[in-house]
């Protein structure tokens, strides 16, 4: 695709970085090449940040070193991006099945590990095949990357580096990862940035977890309805989603903020709601800048053991200290936070039971008894995306049954496409 002047105008004017078209990466996308005359540094003008692309410095320029294993991007379509490294088919089949049923039309970009089982690989190859979409009429375009990471066994964190994400633009050689070991949950934002940079500025992007997420509706349709009703610019608005607790009420989130930043920062944002870093929706310019900002926070965090850092502390810090609005020449014009169970787009239900003395979603009247749909707090609106459903015992059992049925159908009939 052509790199439009709109995209160039949204790039941070720092250092001597220029974005150029490179060789073709896919049918209608092009590999992006950054030519850099010296290392990039962020520019801060008061409270407005300009975040650099999260790329290594080389005199020959840098280009993305990753290509899909299966499928091809449609760079002028909306896209859902999910890093499913380490997961196999049982952890992702309900995510994909319900997304197809939601009617979403666009790209689903998945980053898997290289250790896929044969069954997982066969399913992903099938569902991403153009022959499958033609034969079945599915309008979901699946793009699969097999991600090769170098990880270290270290307690429960298993931190990693990504040595194949970038290439020297002249020689084509992989550039060794210059960052410290980090959790996969943090590292994924480098891939989100790489993938988001491929899409046109008029597209919508949704970064999301997969294992504990499923769809009851189309998040892009809900998002565009929200922009239209609220009067926000779709390209430069970003929507974050709250959990059912403040940072002070969450020991984990308080600990992450304290260890990564300071007691002063913790006190400053303690009464702010916990924002979940697992789901974020926005226009391509806004989401590309947000991904830059997340990587920047890791690079500049004050940590004794970076491998244990959690991406959620960066996410909450950036929003609650107003480090995103106005960033990168206005590529993020507005940051909106939706309260838990409101807005109809993402409903993060993980802490709802704790907030209500252990009552289940069913006890609270938040599940439609016939369809088992989870509702917003108004007990009427069906939430488009459900996150952290497995914290509710009843919903965990119900989804587990659905996963078993989907796996049986795939294994017995080879039908990965859900019937109505």
mmCIF file of C-alpha atoms in Angstrom:
data_model
loop_
_atom_site.group_PDB
_atom_site.id
_atom_site.type_symbol
_atom_site.label_atom_id
_atom_site.label_comp_id
_atom_site.label_asym_id
_atom_site.label_seq_id
_atom_site.Cartn_x
_atom_site.Cartn_y
_atom_site.Cartn_z
ATOM 1 C CA UNK A 1 0.000 0.000 0.000
ATOM 2 C CA UNK A 2 1.050 3.580 -0.411
ATOM 3 C CA UNK A 3 2.306 5.273 2.722
ATOM 4 C CA UNK A 4 0.035 8.292 2.786
ATOM 5 C CA UNK A 5 0.940 11.771 3.920
ATOM 6 C CA UNK A 6 -1.553 11.276 6.764
ATOM 7 C CA UNK A 7 0.599 8.500 8.212
ATOM 8 C CA UNK A 8 3.834 10.449 7.754
ATOM 9 C CA UNK A 9 2.316 13.467 9.484
ATOM 10 C CA UNK A 10 1.526 11.327 12.528
ATOM 11 C CA UNK A 11 5.099 10.082 12.929
ATOM 12 C CA UNK A 12 7.093 11.747 15.715
ATOM 13 C CA UNK A 13 9.476 14.368 14.357
ATOM 14 C CA UNK A 14 12.468 13.216 16.375
ATOM 15 C CA UNK A 15 15.997 12.383 15.396
ATOM 16 C CA UNK A 16 16.229 11.867 11.670
ATOM 17 C CA UNK A 17 13.787 9.004 11.312
ATOM 18 C CA UNK A 18 11.954 8.578 8.056
ATOM 19 C CA UNK A 19 9.443 5.922 7.101
ATOM 20 C CA UNK A 20 9.840 4.500 3.620
ATOM 21 C CA UNK A 21 8.160 1.904 1.499
ATOM 22 C CA UNK A 22 10.133 -1.286 1.343
ATOM 23 C CA UNK A 23 9.722 -4.510 -0.580
ATOM 24 C CA UNK A 24 6.306 -6.110 -0.736
ATOM 25 C CA UNK A 25 5.409 -8.040 2.406
ATOM 26 C CA UNK A 26 1.969 -9.209 1.284
ATOM 27 C CA UNK A 27 -0.426 -8.693 -1.630
ATOM 28 C CA UNK A 28 -1.545 -5.236 -0.576
ATOM 29 C CA UNK A 29 0.843 -4.397 2.256
ATOM 30 C CA UNK A 30 4.444 -3.331 2.204
ATOM 31 C CA UNK A 31 7.284 -3.929 4.581
ATOM 32 C CA UNK A 32 8.162 -0.761 6.463
ATOM 33 C CA UNK A 33 11.759 0.420 6.575
ATOM 34 C CA UNK A 34 13.091 2.988 9.030
ATOM 35 C CA UNK A 35 16.231 4.857 8.053
ATOM 36 C CA UNK A 36 17.824 6.372 11.150
ATOM 37 C CA UNK A 37 20.853 8.620 11.187
ATOM 38 C CA UNK A 38 21.277 8.352 14.959
ATOM 39 C CA UNK A 39 19.480 6.705 17.889
ATOM 40 C CA UNK A 40 16.014 8.076 18.553
ATOM 41 C CA UNK A 41 15.115 9.698 21.833
ATOM 42 C CA UNK A 42 11.664 10.723 23.038
ATOM 43 C CA UNK A 43 10.737 14.377 23.002
ATOM 44 C CA UNK A 44 8.662 15.762 25.844
ATOM 45 C CA UNK A 45 6.985 19.130 25.490
ATOM 46 C CA UNK A 46 5.449 19.767 28.865
ATOM 47 C CA UNK A 47 3.115 16.827 29.435
ATOM 48 C CA UNK A 48 2.911 15.890 25.734
ATOM 49 C CA UNK A 49 5.086 12.978 24.682
ATOM 50 C CA UNK A 50 6.395 11.923 21.310
ATOM 51 C CA UNK A 51 7.262 8.250 21.474
ATOM 52 C CA UNK A 52 9.873 6.801 19.103
ATOM 53 C CA UNK A 53 9.349 3.587 17.170
ATOM 54 C CA UNK A 54 10.629 0.683 19.308
ATOM 55 C CA UNK A 55 13.398 -0.277 16.910
ATOM 56 C CA UNK A 56 17.164 -0.878 17.237
ATOM 57 C CA UNK A 57 19.708 1.537 15.849
ATOM 58 C CA UNK A 58 21.681 0.569 12.755
ATOM 59 C CA UNK A 59 23.323 2.762 10.162
ATOM 60 C CA UNK A 60 21.790 0.700 7.365
ATOM 61 C CA UNK A 61 18.211 1.174 8.473
ATOM 62 C CA UNK A 62 15.807 -1.294 10.071
ATOM 63 C CA UNK A 63 12.897 -3.252 8.674
ATOM 64 C CA UNK A 64 10.462 -5.723 10.150
ATOM 65 C CA UNK A 65 11.874 -9.229 10.034
ATOM 66 C CA UNK A 66 8.646 -11.198 10.472
ATOM 67 C CA UNK A 67 6.232 -12.617 7.908
ATOM 68 C CA UNK A 68 3.085 -14.709 8.334
ATOM 69 C CA UNK A 69 3.240 -18.478 8.392
ATOM 70 C CA UNK A 70 -0.362 -18.663 7.179
ATOM 71 C CA UNK A 71 -2.646 -16.088 5.599
ATOM 72 C CA UNK A 72 -2.115 -12.560 4.303
ATOM 73 C CA UNK A 73 -2.955 -9.166 5.764
ATOM 74 C CA UNK A 74 -5.712 -7.007 4.335
ATOM 75 C CA UNK A 75 -4.179 -3.712 5.340
ATOM 76 C CA UNK A 76 -7.223 -1.571 4.563
ATOM 77 C CA UNK A 77 -9.490 -3.678 6.785
ATOM 78 C CA UNK A 78 -10.070 -3.459 10.537
ATOM 79 C CA UNK A 79 -7.964 -5.906 12.528
ATOM 80 C CA UNK A 80 -7.982 -7.797 15.820
ATOM 81 C CA UNK A 81 -4.481 -8.552 17.104
ATOM 82 C CA UNK A 82 -3.780 -11.244 19.702
ATOM 83 C CA UNK A 83 -0.548 -12.760 20.990
ATOM 84 C CA UNK A 84 -1.312 -16.413 21.739
ATOM 85 C CA UNK A 85 2.262 -17.579 22.289
ATOM 86 C CA UNK A 86 2.350 -20.869 24.201
ATOM 87 C CA UNK A 87 -1.301 -21.709 23.579
ATOM 88 C CA UNK A 88 -2.701 -24.683 21.675
ATOM 89 C CA UNK A 89 -6.057 -25.204 19.980
ATOM 90 C CA UNK A 90 -8.115 -25.813 23.172
ATOM 91 C CA UNK A 91 -7.096 -22.355 24.438
ATOM 92 C CA UNK A 92 -8.041 -20.467 21.260
ATOM 93 C CA UNK A 93 -10.812 -22.347 19.431
ATOM 94 C CA UNK A 94 -13.681 -20.688 21.342
ATOM 95 C CA UNK A 95 -12.089 -17.276 20.813
ATOM 96 C CA UNK A 96 -12.002 -17.852 17.031
ATOM 97 C CA UNK A 97 -15.370 -19.606 16.806
ATOM 98 C CA UNK A 98 -17.234 -16.843 18.610
ATOM 99 C CA UNK A 99 -15.426 -14.150 16.623
ATOM 100 C CA UNK A 100 -16.656 -15.760 13.391
ATOM 101 C CA UNK A 101 -20.189 -15.878 14.798
ATOM 102 C CA UNK A 102 -19.994 -12.208 15.791
ATOM 103 C CA UNK A 103 -19.993 -11.168 12.132
ATOM 104 C CA UNK A 104 -16.670 -9.339 12.353
ATOM 105 C CA UNK A 105 -15.302 -8.670 8.859
ATOM 106 C CA UNK A 106 -11.567 -8.041 8.810
ATOM 107 C CA UNK A 107 -8.234 -9.477 9.902
ATOM 108 C CA UNK A 108 -7.526 -11.639 12.916
ATOM 109 C CA UNK A 109 -3.760 -11.578 13.460
ATOM 110 C CA UNK A 110 -2.420 -14.271 15.800
ATOM 111 C CA UNK A 111 1.107 -14.672 17.145
ATOM 112 C CA UNK A 112 1.666 -18.306 18.155
ATOM 113 C CA UNK A 113 4.727 -20.176 19.365
ATOM 114 C CA UNK A 114 6.703 -22.540 17.151
ATOM 115 C CA UNK A 115 5.724 -25.548 19.294
ATOM 116 C CA UNK A 116 2.200 -25.968 17.933
ATOM 117 C CA UNK A 117 0.741 -29.452 18.088
ATOM 118 C CA UNK A 118 -0.155 -31.053 14.779
ATOM 119 C CA UNK A 119 -3.849 -30.529 15.492
ATOM 120 C CA UNK A 120 -3.362 -26.868 16.320
ATOM 121 C CA UNK A 121 -1.288 -26.308 13.191
ATOM 122 C CA UNK A 122 -3.802 -28.076 10.936
ATOM 123 C CA UNK A 123 -6.653 -26.009 12.334
ATOM 124 C CA UNK A 124 -4.840 -22.669 11.921
ATOM 125 C CA UNK A 125 -3.669 -23.547 8.418
ATOM 126 C CA UNK A 126 -7.228 -24.504 7.473
ATOM 127 C CA UNK A 127 -8.960 -21.491 9.008
ATOM 128 C CA UNK A 128 -6.466 -19.060 7.406
ATOM 129 C CA UNK A 129 -6.699 -20.573 3.923
ATOM 130 C CA UNK A 130 -8.319 -18.482 1.201
ATOM 131 C CA UNK A 131 -9.890 -21.697 -0.082
ATOM 132 C CA UNK A 132 -11.687 -22.091 3.250
ATOM 133 C CA UNK A 133 -13.052 -18.549 3.254
ATOM 134 C CA UNK A 134 -14.204 -18.915 -0.355
ATOM 135 C CA UNK A 135 -15.914 -22.266 0.271
ATOM 136 C CA UNK A 136 -17.600 -21.297 3.528
ATOM 137 C CA UNK A 137 -18.369 -17.621 3.028
ATOM 138 C CA UNK A 138 -16.549 -16.649 6.229
ATOM 139 C CA UNK A 139 -15.476 -13.018 6.138
ATOM 140 C CA UNK A 140 -12.861 -13.395 8.872
ATOM 141 C CA UNK A 141 -9.351 -13.262 7.395
ATOM 142 C CA UNK A 142 -6.939 -15.111 9.690
ATOM 143 C CA UNK A 143 -3.215 -14.301 9.625
ATOM 144 C CA UNK A 144 -0.886 -16.488 11.701
ATOM 145 C CA UNK A 145 2.704 -15.728 12.711
ATOM 146 C CA UNK A 146 4.849 -18.390 14.347
ATOM 147 C CA UNK A 147 6.938 -16.426 16.821
ATOM 148 C CA UNK A 148 10.395 -17.664 17.741
ATOM 149 C CA UNK A 149 11.495 -16.351 21.138
ATOM 150 C CA UNK A 150 14.553 -17.083 23.245
ATOM 151 C CA UNK A 151 13.272 -17.690 26.777
ATOM 152 C CA UNK A 152 14.854 -18.491 30.128
ATOM 153 C CA UNK A 153 13.246 -20.702 32.769
ATOM 154 C CA UNK A 154 13.026 -18.435 35.816
ATOM 155 C CA UNK A 155 10.339 -19.325 38.342
ATOM 156 C CA UNK A 156 6.916 -18.497 36.931
ATOM 157 C CA UNK A 157 7.991 -15.625 34.695
ATOM 158 C CA UNK A 158 9.980 -17.414 31.914
ATOM 159 C CA UNK A 159 11.238 -14.108 30.432
ATOM 160 C CA UNK A 160 12.145 -13.911 26.764
ATOM 161 C CA UNK A 161 13.891 -11.971 24.022
ATOM 162 C CA UNK A 162 12.885 -11.617 20.363
ATOM 163 C CA UNK A 163 15.925 -11.947 18.109
ATOM 164 C CA UNK A 164 14.030 -12.141 14.804
ATOM 165 C CA UNK A 165 11.667 -9.185 15.015
ATOM 166 C CA UNK A 166 13.945 -6.788 13.134
ATOM 167 C CA UNK A 167 16.341 -7.066 10.198
ATOM 168 C CA UNK A 168 19.113 -4.894 8.843
ATOM 169 C CA UNK A 169 17.445 -3.200 5.874
ATOM 170 C CA UNK A 170 20.518 -3.571 3.672
ATOM 171 C CA UNK A 171 21.870 -7.028 4.530
ATOM 172 C CA UNK A 172 18.613 -8.683 5.595
ATOM 173 C CA UNK A 173 20.351 -10.147 8.641
ATOM 174 C CA UNK A 174 18.414 -10.481 11.880
ATOM 175 C CA UNK A 175 19.288 -7.903 14.525
ATOM 176 C CA UNK A 176 19.845 -9.313 18.006
ATOM 177 C CA UNK A 177 17.348 -8.154 20.607
ATOM 178 C CA UNK A 178 18.829 -5.210 22.463
ATOM 179 C CA UNK A 179 16.248 -5.240 25.247
ATOM 180 C CA UNK A 180 16.423 -6.981 28.587
ATOM 181 C CA UNK A 181 14.623 -10.248 29.214
ATOM 182 C CA UNK A 182 10.920 -9.569 29.695
ATOM 183 C CA UNK A 183 7.620 -11.325 30.171
ATOM 184 C CA UNK A 184 5.738 -12.382 27.064
ATOM 185 C CA UNK A 185 2.825 -10.185 28.189
ATOM 186 C CA UNK A 186 5.162 -7.187 27.939
ATOM 187 C CA UNK A 187 7.041 -8.298 24.840
ATOM 188 C CA UNK A 188 3.814 -8.729 22.850
ATOM 189 C CA UNK A 189 3.466 -4.960 22.496
ATOM 190 C CA UNK A 190 6.521 -4.899 20.231
ATOM 191 C CA UNK A 191 4.660 -7.265 17.909
ATOM 192 C CA UNK A 192 1.448 -5.273 18.274
ATOM 193 C CA UNK A 193 3.398 -2.226 17.152
ATOM 194 C CA UNK A 194 4.928 -4.097 14.202
ATOM 195 C CA UNK A 195 1.543 -5.422 13.055
ATOM 196 C CA UNK A 196 -0.315 -2.155 13.641
ATOM 197 C CA UNK A 197 2.229 -0.281 11.509
ATOM 198 C CA UNK A 198 1.059 -2.303 8.489
ATOM 199 C CA UNK A 199 -2.525 -1.015 8.573
ATOM 200 C CA UNK A 200 -4.024 2.063 6.966
ATOM 201 C CA UNK A 201 -4.780 5.094 9.176
ATOM 202 C CA UNK A 202 -8.543 4.824 8.634
ATOM 203 C CA UNK A 203 -8.737 1.315 10.141
ATOM 204 C CA UNK A 204 -9.724 0.254 13.653
ATOM 205 C CA UNK A 205 -7.475 -2.055 15.684
ATOM 206 C CA UNK A 206 -8.302 -4.139 18.750
ATOM 207 C CA UNK A 207 -5.502 -5.568 20.900
ATOM 208 C CA UNK A 208 -6.883 -8.454 22.955
ATOM 209 C CA UNK A 209 -6.092 -11.464 25.082
ATOM 210 C CA UNK A 210 -7.459 -14.761 23.765
ATOM 211 C CA UNK A 211 -7.439 -17.578 26.336
ATOM 212 C CA UNK A 212 -10.054 -15.983 28.605
ATOM 213 C CA UNK A 213 -11.862 -13.923 25.968
ATOM 214 C CA UNK A 214 -14.831 -14.696 23.760
ATOM 215 C CA UNK A 215 -17.239 -12.697 21.612
ATOM 216 C CA UNK A 216 -20.979 -12.107 21.869
ATOM 217 C CA UNK A 217 -21.012 -9.283 19.325
ATOM 218 C CA UNK A 218 -18.804 -7.313 16.953
ATOM 219 C CA UNK A 219 -16.542 -4.934 18.923
ATOM 220 C CA UNK A 220 -15.752 -2.811 15.866
ATOM 221 C CA UNK A 221 -19.424 -2.075 15.199
ATOM 222 C CA UNK A 222 -19.950 -1.154 18.855
ATOM 223 C CA UNK A 223 -16.836 1.021 18.823
ATOM 224 C CA UNK A 224 -17.879 2.968 15.726
ATOM 225 C CA UNK A 225 -21.358 3.476 17.209
ATOM 226 C CA UNK A 226 -19.719 4.898 20.324
ATOM 227 C CA UNK A 227 -17.473 7.284 18.353
ATOM 228 C CA UNK A 228 -20.440 8.510 16.324
ATOM 229 C CA UNK A 229 -22.703 9.048 19.335
ATOM 230 C CA UNK A 230 -19.974 10.696 21.437
ATOM 231 C CA UNK A 231 -18.574 12.838 18.622
ATOM 232 C CA UNK A 232 -15.029 11.464 18.843
ATOM 233 C CA UNK A 233 -12.641 11.115 15.909
ATOM 234 C CA UNK A 234 -12.390 7.361 15.161
ATOM 235 C CA UNK A 235 -8.788 7.485 13.918
ATOM 236 C CA UNK A 236 -7.283 9.175 16.961
ATOM 237 C CA UNK A 237 -9.475 7.936 19.819
ATOM 238 C CA UNK A 238 -8.449 5.037 22.026
ATOM 239 C CA UNK A 239 -10.749 3.183 24.427
ATOM 240 C CA UNK A 240 -9.534 1.474 27.611
ATOM 241 C CA UNK A 241 -11.640 -0.834 29.764
ATOM 242 C CA UNK A 242 -11.909 -0.784 33.542
ATOM 243 C CA UNK A 243 -11.971 -3.692 35.959
ATOM 244 C CA UNK A 244 -14.247 -3.752 38.992
ATOM 245 C CA UNK A 245 -11.686 -2.328 41.445
ATOM 246 C CA UNK A 246 -9.465 0.649 42.116
ATOM 247 C CA UNK A 247 -5.696 0.286 42.124
ATOM 248 C CA UNK A 248 -5.710 0.630 45.928
ATOM 249 C CA UNK A 249 -8.179 -2.279 46.158
ATOM 250 C CA UNK A 250 -5.905 -4.539 44.110
ATOM 251 C CA UNK A 251 -2.763 -5.738 45.875
ATOM 252 C CA UNK A 252 -1.254 -6.969 42.621
ATOM 253 C CA UNK A 253 -1.748 -3.704 40.739
ATOM 254 C CA UNK A 254 -0.554 -1.655 43.705
ATOM 255 C CA UNK A 255 2.580 -3.792 43.957
ATOM 256 C CA UNK A 256 3.360 -3.478 40.247
ATOM 257 C CA UNK A 257 3.028 0.324 40.357
ATOM 258 C CA UNK A 258 5.120 0.604 43.524
ATOM 259 C CA UNK A 259 7.975 -1.591 42.299
ATOM 260 C CA UNK A 260 8.069 -0.119 38.810
ATOM 261 C CA UNK A 261 7.573 3.541 39.648
ATOM 262 C CA UNK A 262 7.438 4.891 43.210
ATOM 263 C CA UNK A 263 5.364 5.350 46.333
ATOM 264 C CA UNK A 264 4.571 8.865 45.106
ATOM 265 C CA UNK A 265 3.120 7.585 41.848
ATOM 266 C CA UNK A 266 1.148 4.902 43.691
ATOM 267 C CA UNK A 267 -0.409 7.490 46.006
ATOM 268 C CA UNK A 268 -1.174 9.712 43.031
ATOM 269 C CA UNK A 269 -3.207 7.080 41.173
ATOM 270 C CA UNK A 270 -4.295 4.723 43.992
ATOM 271 C CA UNK A 271 -7.963 5.715 43.793
ATOM 272 C CA UNK A 272 -8.080 5.438 40.021
ATOM 273 C CA UNK A 273 -9.789 2.388 38.501
ATOM 274 C CA UNK A 274 -7.720 -0.578 37.392
ATOM 275 C CA UNK A 275 -7.523 -0.510 33.611
ATOM 276 C CA UNK A 276 -7.015 -3.880 31.978
ATOM 277 C CA UNK A 277 -4.084 -4.039 29.545
ATOM 278 C CA UNK A 278 -5.531 -7.155 27.923
ATOM 279 C CA UNK A 279 -8.096 -5.310 25.777
ATOM 280 C CA UNK A 280 -7.727 -1.933 24.041
ATOM 281 C CA UNK A 281 -9.579 -0.547 21.012
ATOM 282 C CA UNK A 282 -8.833 2.445 18.805
ATOM 283 C CA UNK A 283 -7.938 3.940 15.460
ATOM 284 C CA UNK A 284 -4.717 2.785 13.790
ATOM 285 C CA UNK A 285 -2.720 5.997 14.451
ATOM 286 C CA UNK A 286 -3.759 5.950 18.107
ATOM 287 C CA UNK A 287 -3.065 2.250 18.614
ATOM 288 C CA UNK A 288 0.329 2.390 16.889
ATOM 289 C CA UNK A 289 1.366 5.236 19.190
ATOM 290 C CA UNK A 290 -0.034 3.433 22.247
ATOM 291 C CA UNK A 291 2.074 0.371 21.409
ATOM 292 C CA UNK A 292 5.145 2.617 21.125
ATOM 293 C CA UNK A 293 4.363 4.091 24.532
ATOM 294 C CA UNK A 294 4.023 0.678 26.183
ATOM 295 C CA UNK A 295 7.419 -0.427 24.894
ATOM 296 C CA UNK A 296 8.943 2.911 25.884
ATOM 297 C CA UNK A 297 7.725 2.499 29.464
ATOM 298 C CA UNK A 298 9.415 -0.891 29.708
ATOM 299 C CA UNK A 299 12.635 0.473 28.239
ATOM 300 C CA UNK A 300 12.741 3.327 30.744
ATOM 301 C CA UNK A 301 11.266 1.697 33.830
ATOM 302 C CA UNK A 302 13.176 1.669 37.073
ATOM 303 C CA UNK A 303 13.377 -2.031 37.834
ATOM 304 C CA UNK A 304 15.771 -4.337 39.601
ATOM 305 C CA UNK A 305 14.338 -7.403 37.865
ATOM 306 C CA UNK A 306 12.701 -6.351 34.617
ATOM 307 C CA UNK A 307 11.676 -9.904 33.810
ATOM 308 C CA UNK A 308 8.961 -9.700 36.472
ATOM 309 C CA UNK A 309 7.481 -6.434 35.283
ATOM 310 C CA UNK A 310 3.823 -6.595 34.333
ATOM 311 C CA UNK A 311 2.516 -4.701 31.326
ATOM 312 C CA UNK A 312 -0.549 -3.616 33.290
ATOM 313 C CA UNK A 313 1.462 -1.185 35.419
ATOM 314 C CA UNK A 314 2.672 0.608 32.266
ATOM 315 C CA UNK A 315 -0.865 0.696 30.874
ATOM 316 C CA UNK A 316 -2.318 2.250 34.027
ATOM 317 C CA UNK A 317 0.563 4.678 34.500
ATOM 318 C CA UNK A 318 0.277 6.007 30.945
ATOM 319 C CA UNK A 319 -3.448 6.693 31.234
ATOM 320 C CA UNK A 320 -3.709 7.875 34.814
ATOM 321 C CA UNK A 321 -0.760 10.300 34.523
ATOM 322 C CA UNK A 322 -2.033 11.620 31.192
ATOM 323 C CA UNK A 323 0.937 10.505 29.096
ATOM 324 C CA UNK A 324 -1.097 9.545 26.030
ATOM 325 C CA UNK A 325 -3.491 12.319 25.059
ATOM 326 C CA UNK A 326 -1.852 14.591 22.509
ATOM 327 C CA UNK A 327 1.100 12.233 22.028
ATOM 328 C CA UNK A 328 2.952 12.051 18.717
ATOM 329 C CA UNK A 329 1.484 15.143 17.148
ATOM 330 C CA UNK A 330 -2.064 14.300 18.166
ATOM 331 C CA UNK A 331 -2.158 10.729 16.873
ATOM 332 C CA UNK A 332 -3.947 10.093 20.167
ATOM 333 C CA UNK A 333 -6.421 12.935 20.545
ATOM 334 C CA UNK A 334 -8.706 11.329 23.121
ATOM 335 C CA UNK A 335 -8.374 8.559 25.702
ATOM 336 C CA UNK A 336 -11.718 7.175 26.855
ATOM 337 C CA UNK A 337 -12.142 4.737 29.730
ATOM 338 C CA UNK A 338 -15.283 2.628 29.908
ATOM 339 C CA UNK A 339 -16.413 1.595 33.350
ATOM 340 C CA UNK A 340 -16.636 -2.119 34.016
ATOM 341 C CA UNK A 341 -19.920 -3.425 32.639
ATOM 342 C CA UNK A 342 -20.749 -0.242 30.750
ATOM 343 C CA UNK A 343 -20.467 0.817 27.121
ATOM 344 C CA UNK A 344 -21.356 -2.509 25.522
ATOM 345 C CA UNK A 345 -17.927 -3.168 24.000
ATOM 346 C CA UNK A 346 -15.729 -5.063 26.502
ATOM 347 C CA UNK A 347 -16.975 -6.417 29.816
ATOM 348 C CA UNK A 348 -14.088 -7.459 32.074
ATOM 349 C CA UNK A 349 -15.870 -9.564 34.671
ATOM 350 C CA UNK A 350 -12.936 -11.023 36.617
ATOM 351 C CA UNK A 351 -13.369 -8.987 39.804
ATOM 352 C CA UNK A 352 -17.156 -8.611 39.777
ATOM 353 C CA UNK A 353 -17.755 -11.522 42.155
ATOM 354 C CA UNK A 354 -15.185 -10.224 44.655
ATOM 355 C CA UNK A 355 -16.800 -6.804 44.592
ATOM 356 C CA UNK A 356 -20.159 -8.397 45.442
ATOM 357 C CA UNK A 357 -19.111 -10.658 48.338
ATOM 358 C CA UNK A 358 -18.644 -13.744 46.177
ATOM 359 C CA UNK A 359 -21.976 -13.594 44.331
ATOM 360 C CA UNK A 360 -21.869 -15.179 40.886
ATOM 361 C CA UNK A 361 -22.749 -13.396 37.658
ATOM 362 C CA UNK A 362 -25.924 -15.485 37.562
ATOM 363 C CA UNK A 363 -26.834 -14.511 41.136
ATOM 364 C CA UNK A 364 -26.359 -10.863 40.192
ATOM 365 C CA UNK A 365 -28.727 -11.136 37.234
ATOM 366 C CA UNK A 366 -25.938 -10.491 34.730
ATOM 367 C CA UNK A 367 -26.524 -13.626 32.650
ATOM 368 C CA UNK A 368 -29.427 -14.087 30.242
ATOM 369 C CA UNK A 369 -30.753 -17.477 31.290
ATOM 370 C CA UNK A 370 -31.750 -18.835 27.870
ATOM 371 C CA UNK A 371 -28.761 -17.738 25.774
ATOM 372 C CA UNK A 372 -26.240 -17.599 28.645
ATOM 373 C CA UNK A 373 -25.169 -14.215 27.313
ATOM 374 C CA UNK A 374 -23.330 -12.018 29.807
ATOM 375 C CA UNK A 375 -24.950 -8.608 30.157
ATOM 376 C CA UNK A 376 -23.736 -5.124 30.962
ATOM 377 C CA UNK A 377 -24.622 -3.752 34.372
ATOM 378 C CA UNK A 378 -27.916 -2.440 32.997
ATOM 379 C CA UNK A 379 -28.933 -6.143 32.728
ATOM 380 C CA UNK A 380 -30.198 -5.479 29.214
ATOM 381 C CA UNK A 381 -27.252 -4.820 26.902
ATOM 382 C CA UNK A 382 -25.368 -7.887 25.678
ATOM 383 C CA UNK A 383 -21.652 -7.145 26.012
ATOM 384 C CA UNK A 384 -19.770 -7.604 22.729
ATOM 385 C CA UNK A 385 -16.578 -8.997 24.293
ATOM 386 C CA UNK A 386 -16.279 -10.965 27.518
ATOM 387 C CA UNK A 387 -12.938 -10.985 29.331
ATOM 388 C CA UNK A 388 -11.875 -13.047 32.368
ATOM 389 C CA UNK A 389 -15.017 -15.189 32.256
ATOM 390 C CA UNK A 390 -13.100 -18.034 33.913
ATOM 391 C CA UNK A 391 -13.149 -16.242 37.272
ATOM 392 C CA UNK A 392 -16.846 -17.169 37.488
ATOM 393 C CA UNK A 393 -17.248 -20.910 38.167
ATOM 394 C CA UNK A 394 -20.541 -21.250 36.320
ATOM 395 C CA UNK A 395 -19.342 -19.470 33.175
ATOM 396 C CA UNK A 396 -16.057 -21.365 33.242
ATOM 397 C CA UNK A 397 -17.950 -24.663 33.204
ATOM 398 C CA UNK A 398 -20.320 -23.498 30.449
ATOM 399 C CA UNK A 399 -17.487 -22.293 28.181
ATOM 400 C CA UNK A 400 -15.527 -25.473 28.862
ATOM 401 C CA UNK A 401 -18.492 -27.458 27.549
ATOM 402 C CA UNK A 402 -18.593 -25.284 24.433
ATOM 403 C CA UNK A 403 -14.863 -25.802 23.847
ATOM 404 C CA UNK A 404 -15.305 -29.574 24.115
ATOM 405 C CA UNK A 405 -18.098 -29.454 21.529
ATOM 406 C CA UNK A 406 -16.038 -27.301 19.142
ATOM 407 C CA UNK A 407 -13.020 -29.600 19.433
ATOM 408 C CA UNK A 408 -15.160 -32.685 18.847
ATOM 409 C CA UNK A 409 -16.697 -31.155 15.734
ATOM 410 C CA UNK A 410 -13.300 -30.195 14.338
ATOM 411 C CA UNK A 411 -11.703 -33.561 15.125
ATOM 412 C CA UNK A 412 -14.600 -35.612 13.786
ATOM 413 C CA UNK A 413 -15.700 -33.608 10.739
ATOM 414 C CA UNK A 414 -12.848 -31.223 9.980
ATOM 415 C CA UNK A 415 -15.398 -28.421 10.231
ATOM 416 C CA UNK A 416 -13.733 -25.427 11.816
ATOM 417 C CA UNK A 417 -16.558 -23.179 10.704
ATOM 418 C CA UNK A 418 -19.336 -23.016 13.297
ATOM 419 C CA UNK A 419 -22.830 -23.840 12.230
ATOM 420 C CA UNK A 420 -25.575 -21.420 13.173
#
